[in-house]
CSV table of C-alpha atoms and ligand atoms in Angstrom, one decimal:
chain,number,residue,atom,x,y,z
A,761,MET,CA,-128.4,156.2,-39.3
A,762,LYS,CA,-128.9,152.8,-40.8
A,763,ARG,CA,-126.0,150.9,-42.2
A,764,LEU,CA,-127.1,151.1,-45.8
A,765,LEU,CA,-126.7,154.9,-45.6
A,766,ALA,CA,-123.4,154.9,-43.7
A,767,LEU,CA,-121.4,155.6,-46.9
A,768,THR,CA,-123.3,158.8,-47.5
A,769,ALA,CA,-123.0,159.9,-43.9
A,770,ALA,CA,-120.5,162.6,-44.5
A,771,ALA,CA,-122.6,164.3,-47.2
A,772,PHE,CA,-125.8,163.8,-45.2
A,773,ILE,CA,-124.7,165.5,-42.0
A,774,SER,CA,-123.5,168.6,-43.9
A,775,LEU,CA,-127.1,169.3,-45.0
A,776,PRO,CA,-128.1,172.8,-43.9
A,777,LEU,CA,-130.2,172.7,-40.8
A,778,THR,CA,-133.1,174.3,-42.6
A,779,PRO,CA,-133.1,173.3,-46.2
A,780,ALA,CA,-135.1,175.4,-48.6
A,781,PRO,CA,-138.6,174.0,-48.7
A,782,ALA,CA,-139.1,171.9,-51.8
A,783,ILE,CA,-141.4,173.6,-54.3
A,784,ALA,CA,-144.4,171.4,-55.1
A,785,THR,CA,-145.2,171.3,-58.8
A,786,ALA,CA,-147.8,169.4,-60.7
A,787,THR,CA,-145.2,166.7,-61.4
A,788,ASP,CA,-144.1,166.4,-57.8
A,789,PRO,CA,-145.2,162.9,-56.7
A,790,ALA,CA,-145.6,164.1,-53.1
A,791,ALA,CA,-148.2,166.6,-54.2
A,792,LEU,CA,-150.1,164.0,-56.1
A,793,SER,CA,-150.4,161.3,-53.4
A,794,HIS,CA,-150.6,161.3,-49.6
A,795,GLY,CA,-148.1,158.6,-48.7
A,796,THR,CA,-148.6,156.3,-45.7
A,797,PRO,CA,-147.9,156.7,-42.0
A,798,GLY,CA,-144.6,155.6,-40.6
A,799,ALA,CA,-144.7,152.7,-38.1
A,800,PRO,CA,-145.0,153.7,-34.5
A,801,GLY,CA,-142.2,151.3,-33.4
A,802,ALA,CA,-139.1,149.6,-34.8
A,803,GLY,CA,-140.5,146.1,-34.3
A,804,ASP,CA,-138.3,145.1,-31.3
A,805,PRO,CA,-140.3,142.6,-29.2
A,806,TYR,CA,-138.7,143.8,-25.9
A,807,PHE,CA,-139.8,147.4,-26.5
A,808,PRO,CA,-142.5,147.5,-29.2
A,809,ASP,CA,-143.0,151.3,-29.1
A,810,GLN,CA,-139.3,152.1,-29.3
A,811,GLY,CA,-138.0,153.6,-32.5
A,812,ASN,CA,-140.2,154.4,-35.5
A,813,GLY,CA,-140.6,153.4,-39.1
A,814,GLY,CA,-140.7,155.5,-42.3
A,815,TYR,CA,-137.6,157.6,-41.8
A,816,ASP,CA,-134.0,157.4,-40.8
A,817,ALA,CA,-132.5,160.0,-38.5
A,818,GLY,CA,-129.0,161.3,-39.6
A,819,HIS,CA,-128.3,164.1,-37.2
A,820,TYR,CA,-129.7,165.5,-33.9
A,821,ASP,CA,-128.9,169.1,-33.1
A,822,LEU,CA,-130.2,169.6,-29.5
A,823,SER,CA,-130.3,172.9,-27.7
A,824,LEU,CA,-131.2,172.4,-24.1
A,825,ASP,CA,-131.6,174.8,-21.2
A,826,TYR,CA,-131.8,173.3,-17.7
A,827,GLU,CA,-132.5,174.8,-14.4
A,828,PRO,CA,-131.6,172.2,-11.6
A,829,SER,CA,-133.4,174.2,-8.9
A,830,SER,CA,-136.8,173.9,-10.6
A,831,GLY,CA,-136.0,170.8,-12.7
A,832,ARG,CA,-137.2,172.6,-15.8
A,833,LEU,CA,-135.9,171.8,-19.2
A,834,THR,CA,-136.5,173.9,-22.3
A,835,GLY,CA,-135.4,172.2,-25.5
A,836,VAL,CA,-135.2,172.7,-29.3
A,837,ALA,CA,-134.5,169.5,-31.3
A,838,ARG,CA,-133.4,170.0,-34.9
A,839,ILE,CA,-133.4,166.6,-36.5
A,840,SER,CA,-132.1,165.9,-40.0
A,841,ALA,CA,-133.7,162.7,-41.5
A,842,ARG,CA,-134.5,160.9,-44.7
A,843,ALA,CA,-137.9,159.4,-45.6
A,844,THR,CA,-137.6,155.7,-46.3
A,845,GLN,CA,-141.1,155.5,-47.7
A,846,GLU,CA,-143.5,158.0,-49.0
A,847,LEU,CA,-144.5,159.4,-45.7
A,848,SER,CA,-147.8,161.0,-44.7
A,849,ARG,CA,-146.9,161.3,-41.1
A,850,PHE,CA,-144.3,159.9,-38.7
A,851,ASN,CA,-143.6,159.3,-35.0
A,852,LEU,CA,-140.9,160.3,-32.6
A,853,ASP,CA,-140.3,158.8,-29.2
A,854,LEU,CA,-140.9,161.4,-26.4
A,855,VAL,CA,-142.8,161.0,-23.1
A,856,SER,CA,-146.0,163.0,-23.0
A,857,THR,CA,-145.0,164.6,-19.6
A,858,LEU,CA,-142.9,166.9,-21.7
A,859,SER,CA,-145.0,169.4,-23.7
A,860,VAL,CA,-144.4,170.0,-27.3
A,861,ARG,CA,-144.9,173.7,-28.2
A,862,SER,CA,-144.4,173.7,-31.9
A,863,VAL,CA,-143.2,171.4,-34.8
A,864,THR,CA,-142.0,172.4,-38.2
A,865,VAL,CA,-140.9,170.2,-41.1
A,866,ASP,CA,-138.6,171.9,-43.6
A,867,GLY,CA,-139.6,175.3,-42.1
A,868,ARG,CA,-143.4,174.8,-42.4
A,869,THR,CA,-145.7,174.4,-39.5
A,870,ALA,CA,-146.7,170.8,-39.0
A,871,SER,CA,-149.5,169.4,-36.9
A,872,TYR,CA,-148.8,167.0,-34.1
A,873,THR,CA,-150.3,165.0,-31.3
A,874,GLN,CA,-148.8,163.5,-28.1
A,875,GLY,CA,-149.8,160.3,-26.3
A,876,GLY,CA,-147.9,157.8,-24.2
A,877,SER,CA,-144.3,157.9,-25.4
A,878,GLU,CA,-145.2,158.9,-28.9
A,879,LEU,CA,-145.1,162.3,-30.7
A,880,VAL,CA,-147.0,162.0,-34.0
A,881,VAL,CA,-146.1,164.6,-36.6
A,882,THR,CA,-148.1,165.3,-39.7
A,883,PRO,CA,-146.2,167.5,-42.2
A,884,ALA,CA,-148.2,170.0,-44.3
A,885,ARG,CA,-147.6,167.7,-47.3
A,886,ALA,CA,-146.4,164.1,-47.6
A,887,LEU,CA,-142.6,163.5,-47.9
A,888,GLY,CA,-141.4,161.7,-50.9
A,889,ALA,CA,-139.6,158.4,-50.4
A,890,GLY,CA,-135.8,159.0,-50.2
A,891,ARG,CA,-136.2,162.7,-49.5
A,892,GLY,CA,-134.1,164.4,-46.8
A,893,PHE,CA,-136.0,166.7,-44.4
A,894,THR,CA,-135.5,168.6,-41.2
A,895,VAL,CA,-138.0,168.5,-38.3
A,896,VAL,CA,-137.7,171.1,-35.5
A,897,ILE,CA,-139.4,170.4,-32.2
A,898,ARG,CA,-139.7,173.0,-29.5
A,899,TYR,CA,-140.6,171.5,-26.1
A,900,ASP,CA,-140.4,172.0,-22.4
A,901,GLY,CA,-141.3,170.5,-19.0
A,902,ARG,CA,-139.8,168.7,-16.0
A,903,PRO,CA,-138.2,165.5,-17.2
A,904,VAL,CA,-138.3,162.5,-14.9
A,905,HIS,CA,-136.7,159.1,-15.2
A,906,VAL,CA,-138.6,155.9,-16.3
A,907,VAL,CA,-138.7,152.6,-14.3
A,908,ASP,CA,-137.5,149.7,-16.5
A,909,PRO,CA,-139.1,146.2,-16.6
A,910,ASP,CA,-136.4,145.0,-14.2
A,911,GLY,CA,-137.1,147.8,-11.7
A,912,SER,CA,-134.0,149.9,-12.4
A,913,VAL,CA,-134.3,153.5,-13.4
A,914,ASP,CA,-133.1,155.2,-16.5
A,915,GLY,CA,-133.4,158.4,-18.4
A,916,TRP,CA,-133.2,161.8,-16.7
A,917,ILE,CA,-132.3,160.7,-13.2
A,918,LYS,CA,-132.1,163.7,-10.8
A,919,THR,CA,-129.3,163.9,-8.3
A,920,SER,CA,-128.7,166.4,-5.4
A,921,ASP,CA,-126.8,168.7,-7.7
A,922,GLY,CA,-128.1,167.9,-11.2
A,923,VAL,CA,-128.8,164.9,-13.4
A,924,TYR,CA,-127.3,161.4,-13.9
A,925,ASN,CA,-128.3,160.8,-17.4
A,926,ALA,CA,-128.1,157.1,-18.4
A,927,ASN,CA,-130.5,155.9,-21.1
A,928,GLU,CA,-130.2,152.2,-21.5
A,929,PRO,CA,-132.6,150.7,-22.5
A,930,GLN,CA,-135.3,153.4,-22.9
A,931,GLY,CA,-134.4,156.6,-21.1
A,932,ALA,CA,-133.8,158.8,-24.2
A,933,MET,CA,-137.5,159.5,-24.6
A,934,THR,CA,-137.5,161.2,-21.2
A,935,TRP,CA,-135.6,164.2,-22.4
A,936,PHE,CA,-135.5,164.5,-26.2
A,937,PRO,CA,-137.6,163.4,-29.2
A,938,GLY,CA,-136.1,161.0,-31.6
A,939,ASN,CA,-136.0,157.6,-33.3
A,940,HIS,CA,-134.8,155.9,-30.2
A,941,HIS,CA,-134.3,152.3,-31.3
A,942,MET,CA,-130.6,151.3,-31.5
A,943,THR,CA,-130.8,150.5,-35.2
A,944,ASP,CA,-131.1,154.2,-36.1
A,945,LYS,CA,-127.7,155.7,-35.3
A,946,ALA,CA,-127.0,159.4,-35.9
A,947,THR,CA,-124.5,162.1,-35.2
A,948,HIS,CA,-125.3,164.5,-32.4
A,949,ARG,CA,-124.5,168.0,-31.3
A,950,PHE,CA,-125.5,169.1,-27.8
A,951,THR,CA,-125.7,172.8,-26.8
A,952,VAL,CA,-126.6,172.9,-23.1
A,953,THR,CA,-127.0,175.9,-20.9
A,954,VAL,CA,-126.9,175.5,-17.1
A,955,PRO,CA,-126.3,177.8,-14.2
A,956,SER,CA,-122.6,178.6,-14.0
A,957,THR,CA,-122.3,176.7,-10.7
A,958,ARG,CA,-122.9,173.5,-12.7
A,959,VAL,CA,-121.3,171.7,-15.6
A,960,ALA,CA,-123.1,170.0,-18.5
A,961,VAL,CA,-121.2,167.0,-19.9
A,962,ALA,CA,-122.2,165.1,-23.0
A,963,ASN,CA,-120.7,162.8,-25.6
A,964,GLY,CA,-118.0,163.6,-28.0
A,965,ASP,CA,-115.7,166.6,-28.1
A,966,LEU,CA,-116.1,169.7,-26.1
A,967,VAL,CA,-116.1,172.5,-28.7
A,968,ALA,CA,-117.2,175.5,-26.7
A,969,LYS,CA,-117.8,176.8,-23.2
A,970,VAL,CA,-119.5,180.2,-23.1
A,971,PRO,CA,-120.3,181.9,-19.8
A,972,LYS,CA,-123.0,184.7,-20.0
A,973,GLY,CA,-125.0,186.4,-17.3
A,974,GLY,CA,-124.6,183.7,-14.6
A,975,ARG,CA,-125.2,180.8,-17.0
A,976,THR,CA,-122.8,178.8,-19.1
A,977,THR,CA,-123.4,177.1,-22.4
A,978,TYR,CA,-121.5,173.9,-23.2
A,979,VAL,CA,-121.3,172.7,-26.8
A,980,TRP,CA,-120.4,169.0,-27.4
A,981,ASP,CA,-120.0,167.5,-30.8
A,982,SER,CA,-120.5,163.8,-31.3
A,983,ARG,CA,-119.4,163.2,-34.8
A,984,GLU,CA,-119.5,159.4,-35.0
A,985,PRO,CA,-122.9,157.7,-35.3
A,986,MET,CA,-124.5,156.9,-32.0
A,987,ALA,CA,-127.5,155.0,-30.8
A,988,SER,CA,-129.9,157.0,-28.6
A,989,TYR,CA,-129.4,154.8,-25.5
A,990,LEU,CA,-125.7,155.8,-25.5
A,991,ALA,CA,-126.3,159.6,-25.5
A,992,THR,CA,-125.8,161.5,-22.2
A,993,VAL,CA,-126.2,165.1,-21.0
A,994,SER,CA,-125.2,164.8,-17.4
A,995,ILE,CA,-125.3,167.9,-15.1
A,996,GLY,CA,-123.7,168.6,-11.8
A,997,LYS,CA,-121.1,170.3,-9.8
A,998,PHE,CA,-118.3,168.7,-11.7
A,999,GLU,CA,-114.6,169.3,-12.0
A,1000,LEU,CA,-114.0,169.3,-15.8
A,1001,ALA,CA,-110.6,168.3,-17.2
A,1002,ASP,CA,-109.8,168.1,-20.9
A,1003,SER,CA,-106.3,167.1,-22.0
A,1004,ARG,CA,-104.3,165.0,-24.5
A,1005,ILE,CA,-102.7,162.0,-22.8
A,1006,GLY,CA,-100.7,159.6,-24.8
A,1007,GLY,CA,-102.4,160.4,-28.1
A,1008,HIS,CA,-106.0,160.4,-26.6
A,1009,ARG,CA,-108.2,163.3,-25.9
A,1010,VAL,CA,-109.4,162.5,-22.4
A,1011,THR,CA,-112.2,164.6,-21.1
A,1012,THR,CA,-113.4,163.8,-17.6
A,1013,ALA,CA,-116.0,165.3,-15.2
A,1014,VAL,CA,-115.7,164.4,-11.5
A,1015,ASP,CA,-118.0,165.2,-8.6
A,1016,PRO,CA,-115.9,167.2,-6.2
A,1017,LYS,CA,-117.0,164.9,-3.4
A,1018,LEU,CA,-115.0,162.2,-5.0
A,1019,ALA,CA,-112.0,164.3,-6.1
A,1020,GLY,CA,-109.6,162.6,-3.7
A,1021,ASP,CA,-110.4,159.0,-4.8
A,1022,ALA,CA,-110.6,160.1,-8.5
A,1023,ALA,CA,-107.1,161.7,-8.5
A,1024,GLY,CA,-105.4,160.3,-11.6
A,1025,PHE,CA,-108.7,159.2,-13.2
A,1026,PRO,CA,-107.8,160.7,-16.6
A,1027,ASP,CA,-104.5,158.9,-16.7
A,1028,ARG,CA,-106.1,155.5,-16.2
A,1029,HIS,CA,-107.7,155.6,-19.6
A,1030,PRO,CA,-104.8,155.4,-22.1
A,1031,PRO,CA,-103.3,152.1,-20.9
A,1032,VAL,CA,-106.7,150.3,-21.1
A,1033,LEU,CA,-107.5,151.8,-24.5
A,1034,ASP,CA,-104.1,151.0,-25.9
A,1035,TYR,CA,-104.3,147.4,-24.8
A,1036,PHE,CA,-107.8,147.0,-26.2
A,1037,SER,CA,-106.7,148.7,-29.4
A,1038,SER,CA,-103.9,146.2,-29.8
A,1039,ILE,CA,-106.4,143.3,-29.7
A,1040,PHE,CA,-109.7,144.7,-30.9
A,1041,GLY,CA,-108.4,147.2,-33.5
A,1042,PRO,CA,-108.3,151.0,-33.4
A,1043,TYR,CA,-110.4,152.9,-30.8
A,1044,PRO,CA,-113.4,154.0,-32.8
A,1045,PHE,CA,-114.1,157.5,-31.4
A,1046,SER,CA,-112.4,161.0,-31.4
A,1047,SER,CA,-112.3,161.4,-27.7
A,1048,THR,CA,-112.6,159.4,-24.4
A,1049,GLY,CA,-113.0,160.0,-20.7
A,1050,GLY,CA,-115.7,159.5,-18.1
A,1051,ILE,CA,-118.2,161.1,-15.8
A,1052,VAL,CA,-117.8,160.3,-12.2
A,1053,ASP,CA,-120.8,161.3,-10.3
A,1054,HIS,CA,-121.8,160.7,-6.7
A,1055,ALA,CA,-125.0,158.8,-7.3
A,1056,PRO,CA,-125.2,155.9,-4.9
A,1057,GLU,CA,-129.0,155.8,-5.5
A,1058,VAL,CA,-128.4,154.8,-9.1
A,1059,GLY,CA,-126.0,152.0,-8.6
A,1060,TYR,CA,-125.0,151.2,-12.2
A,1061,ALA,CA,-122.6,152.6,-14.7
A,1062,LEU,CA,-123.3,153.0,-18.3
A,1063,GLU,CA,-121.0,153.0,-21.4
A,1064,THR,CA,-122.3,156.3,-22.7
A,1065,GLN,CA,-120.5,156.9,-26.0
A,1066,THR,CA,-117.0,158.2,-25.7
A,1067,ARG,CA,-117.5,159.0,-22.1
A,1068,PRO,CA,-119.0,156.4,-19.7
A,1069,ILE,CA,-121.0,157.6,-16.6
A,1070,TYR,CA,-120.2,156.0,-13.2
A,1071,PRO,CA,-122.1,156.4,-9.9
A,1072,ARG,CA,-118.8,156.2,-8.0
A,1073,VAL,CA,-115.1,156.1,-8.8
A,1074,PRO,CA,-114.8,152.9,-11.0
A,1075,SER,CA,-112.7,149.9,-10.1
A,1076,GLU,CA,-110.2,148.8,-12.7
A,1077,SER,CA,-112.6,146.1,-13.9
A,1078,LEU,CA,-115.5,148.5,-14.2
A,1079,LEU,CA,-113.4,151.0,-16.1
A,1080,ALA,CA,-112.2,148.2,-18.5
A,1081,HIS,CA,-115.8,147.0,-18.9
A,1082,GLU,CA,-117.2,150.4,-19.9
A,1083,LEU,CA,-114.2,151.2,-22.2
A,1084,ALA,CA,-114.5,147.8,-23.9
A,1085,HIS,CA,-118.2,148.7,-24.7
A,1086,GLN,CA,-116.9,151.5,-26.9
A,1087,TRP,CA,-116.0,148.8,-29.4
A,1088,PHE,CA,-118.6,146.2,-28.4
A,1089,GLY,CA,-122.0,147.8,-28.0
A,1090,ASN,CA,-121.2,151.4,-29.1
A,1091,SER,CA,-119.4,151.0,-32.4
A,1092,VAL,CA,-120.9,147.6,-33.2
A,1093,THR,CA,-124.4,147.6,-31.8
A,1094,PRO,CA,-126.9,144.8,-31.6
A,1095,THR,CA,-130.0,144.7,-33.9
A,1096,LEU,CA,-132.4,143.7,-31.2
A,1097,TRP,CA,-132.3,144.0,-27.4
A,1098,ARG,CA,-132.5,140.2,-27.3
A,1099,ASP,CA,-128.9,140.2,-28.6
A,1100,ILE,CA,-127.6,142.2,-25.6
A,1101,TRP,CA,-125.0,139.5,-24.8
A,1102,LEU,CA,-123.0,140.9,-27.8
A,1103,ASN,CA,-122.5,143.9,-25.5
A,1104,GLU,CA,-122.3,142.5,-22.0
A,1105,GLY,CA,-120.7,139.1,-22.7
A,1106,PHE,CA,-117.9,140.9,-24.7
A,1107,ALA,CA,-117.4,143.6,-22.1
A,1108,THR,CA,-117.2,141.0,-19.4
A,1109,TYR,CA,-114.7,139.0,-21.4
A,1110,ALA,CA,-112.7,142.2,-21.9
A,1111,GLU,CA,-112.6,142.6,-18.1
A,1112,TRP,CA,-111.1,139.2,-17.8
A,1113,LEU,CA,-108.5,140.0,-20.5
A,1114,TRP,CA,-107.6,143.2,-18.7
A,1115,ALA,CA,-107.2,141.5,-15.3
A,1116,ASP,CA,-105.0,138.9,-17.0
A,1117,LYS,CA,-102.9,141.6,-18.6
A,1118,LEU,CA,-102.5,143.3,-15.2
A,1119,GLY,CA,-101.6,139.9,-13.6
A,1120,THR,CA,-104.5,140.0,-11.2
A,1121,ARG,CA,-106.3,136.9,-12.4
A,1122,THR,CA,-105.9,134.8,-15.6
A,1123,VAL,CA,-108.8,134.5,-18.1
A,1124,GLN,CA,-108.8,130.8,-17.5
A,1125,ALA,CA,-109.3,131.3,-13.7
A,1126,ALA,CA,-112.1,133.7,-14.4
A,1127,PHE,CA,-113.8,131.2,-16.7
A,1128,ASP,CA,-113.2,128.3,-14.1
A,1129,GLN,CA,-114.8,130.4,-11.4
A,1130,ALA,CA,-117.9,131.2,-13.4
A,1131,TYR,CA,-118.2,127.7,-14.8
A,1132,ALA,CA,-118.1,126.3,-11.3
A,1133,THR,CA,-121.6,127.5,-10.8
A,1134,ALA,CA,-123.6,124.3,-9.9
A,1135,ALA,CA,-125.6,122.8,-12.8
A,1136,GLU,CA,-128.8,123.0,-10.7
A,1137,ASP,CA,-128.4,126.8,-10.3
A,1138,GLU,CA,-131.0,129.1,-11.8
A,1139,PHE,CA,-128.1,130.8,-13.6
A,1140,TRP,CA,-127.9,128.0,-16.3
A,1141,GLN,CA,-131.6,128.2,-17.1
A,1142,THR,CA,-131.2,131.4,-19.2
A,1143,PRO,CA,-129.8,130.9,-22.6
A,1144,THR,CA,-127.2,133.6,-23.3
A,1145,ALA,CA,-128.7,134.8,-26.6
A,1146,ASP,CA,-132.3,134.6,-25.5
A,1147,PRO,CA,-132.7,136.1,-22.1
A,1148,GLY,CA,-136.5,135.8,-22.3
A,1149,GLY,CA,-137.6,139.4,-21.9
A,1150,PRO,CA,-136.6,143.0,-21.1
A,1151,GLU,CA,-136.6,142.2,-17.3
A,1152,ASN,CA,-133.6,140.0,-17.8
A,1153,LEU,CA,-131.5,142.2,-20.0
A,1154,PHE,CA,-128.8,142.9,-17.4
A,1155,HIS,CA,-128.9,139.6,-15.5
A,1156,ASP,CA,-125.8,137.5,-14.8
A,1157,PRO,CA,-126.3,134.9,-17.7
A,1158,VAL,CA,-126.1,137.7,-20.2
A,1159,TYR,CA,-122.7,138.9,-18.7
A,1160,ASP,CA,-121.0,135.8,-17.4
A,1161,ARG,CA,-122.4,133.1,-19.6
A,1162,GLY,CA,-121.8,135.5,-22.5
A,1163,ALA,CA,-118.1,135.8,-21.5
A,1164,MET,CA,-117.8,132.0,-21.0
A,1165,THR,CA,-119.2,131.5,-24.5
A,1166,LEU,CA,-116.4,133.6,-25.9
A,1167,HIS,CA,-113.8,131.7,-23.9
A,1168,VAL,CA,-115.2,128.3,-25.1
A,1169,LEU,CA,-115.0,129.6,-28.7
A,1170,ARG,CA,-111.4,130.7,-28.1
A,1171,ARG,CA,-110.4,127.3,-26.8
A,1172,GLU,CA,-112.1,125.7,-29.7
A,1173,VAL,CA,-110.6,127.8,-32.6
A,1174,GLY,CA,-107.3,128.8,-31.0
A,1175,ASP,CA,-106.0,132.2,-30.1
A,1176,ASP,CA,-105.1,133.4,-33.6
A,1177,ALA,CA,-108.5,132.7,-35.0
A,1178,PHE,CA,-110.3,134.0,-31.9
A,1179,PHE,CA,-108.6,137.3,-31.8
A,1180,ALA,CA,-109.0,137.6,-35.6
A,1181,ILE,CA,-112.8,137.1,-35.1
A,1182,LEU,CA,-113.0,139.9,-32.4
A,1183,ARG,CA,-111.1,142.3,-34.7
A,1184,ALA,CA,-113.2,141.4,-37.7
A,1185,TRP,CA,-116.4,141.8,-35.7
A,1186,ALA,CA,-115.3,145.3,-34.6
A,1187,GLY,CA,-113.9,146.2,-38.1
A,1188,GLU,CA,-116.6,144.9,-40.4
A,1189,HIS,CA,-119.5,146.3,-38.3
A,1190,LYS,CA,-117.9,149.6,-37.3
A,1191,TYR,CA,-120.6,152.2,-36.5
A,1192,GLY,CA,-123.3,149.6,-37.6
A,1193,ASN,CA,-125.6,147.0,-36.1
A,1194,ALA,CA,-125.2,143.2,-36.2
A,1195,ASP,CA,-126.9,140.3,-34.6
A,1196,THR,CA,-126.0,136.9,-33.1
A,1197,ALA,CA,-126.5,135.1,-36.4
A,1198,ALA,CA,-123.9,137.4,-38.0
A,1199,PHE,CA,-121.5,136.7,-35.1
A,1200,ILE,CA,-121.8,132.9,-35.6
A,1201,ALA,CA,-121.4,133.3,-39.4
A,1202,LEU,CA,-118.3,135.4,-39.0
A,1203,SER,CA,-116.8,133.0,-36.4
A,1204,GLU,CA,-117.3,130.1,-38.8
A,1205,ARG,CA,-115.9,132.1,-41.8
A,1206,VAL,CA,-112.8,133.4,-40.0
A,1207,SER,CA,-112.0,130.1,-38.2
A,1208,GLY,CA,-113.0,127.8,-41.1
A,1209,ARG,CA,-114.9,125.7,-38.6
A,1210,GLN,CA,-118.4,124.4,-38.2
A,1211,LEU,CA,-119.5,125.8,-34.8
A,1212,ASP,CA,-123.2,125.1,-34.6
A,1213,ALA,CA,-122.9,122.6,-31.8
A,1214,LEU,CA,-120.8,124.9,-29.6
A,1215,PHE,CA,-123.1,128.0,-30.2
A,1216,ASP,CA,-126.2,125.9,-29.8
A,1217,ALA,CA,-125.2,124.7,-26.4
A,1218,TRP,CA,-123.8,128.0,-25.2
A,1219,LEU,CA,-126.1,130.5,-26.7
A,1220,PHE,CA,-129.5,128.9,-27.2
A,1221,LYS,CA,-130.1,125.9,-25.0
A,1222,PRO,CA,-131.0,126.2,-21.3
A,1223,GLY,CA,-128.8,124.0,-19.0
A,1224,LYS,CA,-125.1,123.9,-18.2
A,1225,PRO,CA,-123.1,122.9,-21.3
A,1226,SER,CA,-120.5,120.3,-20.8
A,1227,LEU,CA,-116.9,121.0,-21.8
B,940,LIG,N1,-124.9,148.4,-19.8
B,940,LIG,C1,-124.6,148.7,-18.4
B,940,LIG,C2,-123.2,148.0,-18.2
B,940,LIG,O1,-123.1,146.8,-18.1
B,940,LIG,C3,-125.5,148.2,-17.4
B,940,LIG,C4,-126.9,148.7,-17.4
B,940,LIG,C5,-127.5,149.6,-18.1
B,940,LIG,C6,-127.8,148.3,-16.3
B,940,LIG,N2,-128.8,149.8,-17.7
B,940,LIG,C7,-128.9,149.1,-16.5
B,940,LIG,C8,-127.6,147.5,-15.2
B,940,LIG,C9,-130.0,148.9,-15.7
B,940,LIG,C10,-128.7,147.4,-14.4
B,940,LIG,C11,-129.9,148.1,-14.6
B,940,LIG,O2,-122.2,148.6,-18.3
B,941,LIG,ZN1,-121.9,146.4,-19.7
């Protein structure tokens, strides 16, 4: 959901799934005019087709049935949304390799077409601006991952025993229809049925596990707003553990192949979360944990909301990185992909903080090591806040130059102001979206300093900044 609607979120998500159809009368404006089509994209230059205009999704209720042996998925997506313009038709992001079987809007049959990564829905009658509605999409097929501009894979990534489901930056469209740009956050409920030899793990709180006739249904409730790229439904032969540890609900799923190395994995979370809470402010979600899969072919971890996914047992720095993203990236989310350093630079800086806290390496030593990169190195040619295109989203400058930027800011304004800035960033934009300009403005406001020169050199100009 978009930030302007955040205050009404509680009322919004309690809408019945199938509201009574509005009765059109002669005075109903929707009956008198036809509205205009919603935009097919959210306007992000890195992924122009991602997201859609004309409506704001508030809640996704996804019922998925998956058969790992055939790779077949059968899904029903019930999406509660609100029209932000008078809407004659609207798009959802869904790859066309999945077949849509039916669409209804507020219980009435709607017409639809599929092409590329767009599902275009035309309701029987235009939706008035500001009006809440529910769209139900029945679909099925064999999901496959996508290959990203940088050559990595994301989406529904099959493993030997199930699915490694990581969706940054564009994988969500490979398995469910939605408004998949990160500026449209929503609450989610996942009801996933798999053979009982498998476990389905998603975001949020496990609310039910129901075995029936050789299959088991897992229900996960994700009650805080979430961007689509942070959703996961990962499936495999997992050992599931769900317990309260030091005031946290820690839910973990571990591939039995890694059970030995992962012993104690749940207990590793509270110390990191408590330390980060002490400096960033309260942990923003109702549960935590992680998914440890054996997926050497994937190679990267992802900060999936509440419950990161790892392709191996994470090191202490990787664990700290993904948990720091829960504040920076997941609760506070960028407005455009170009601002990805607000995720990765912050999570990298949090790794440095955690290592310092553990006594492994000081933050200053981490900075010095990164800054020692020779001025001629390619590394310095990419400005932190303008990586140049989607192929560079996860390149070193976004991470390391991003973290260095924060350290330079800290040295400039002092520890008190610096940590006040981090807390204000997490607090003021909780569950929302914010961009680099907002971070600069906040830093100047909290510190009372003019910081243009510093941010210009570190965020926007190519070349190695001097100290
Ligand atoms: N956001 C992830 C992290 O840093 C990294 C990531 C997501 C990634 N998608 C990727 C890295 C694709 C390489 C390729 O925690
Ligand atoms: Zn990261």
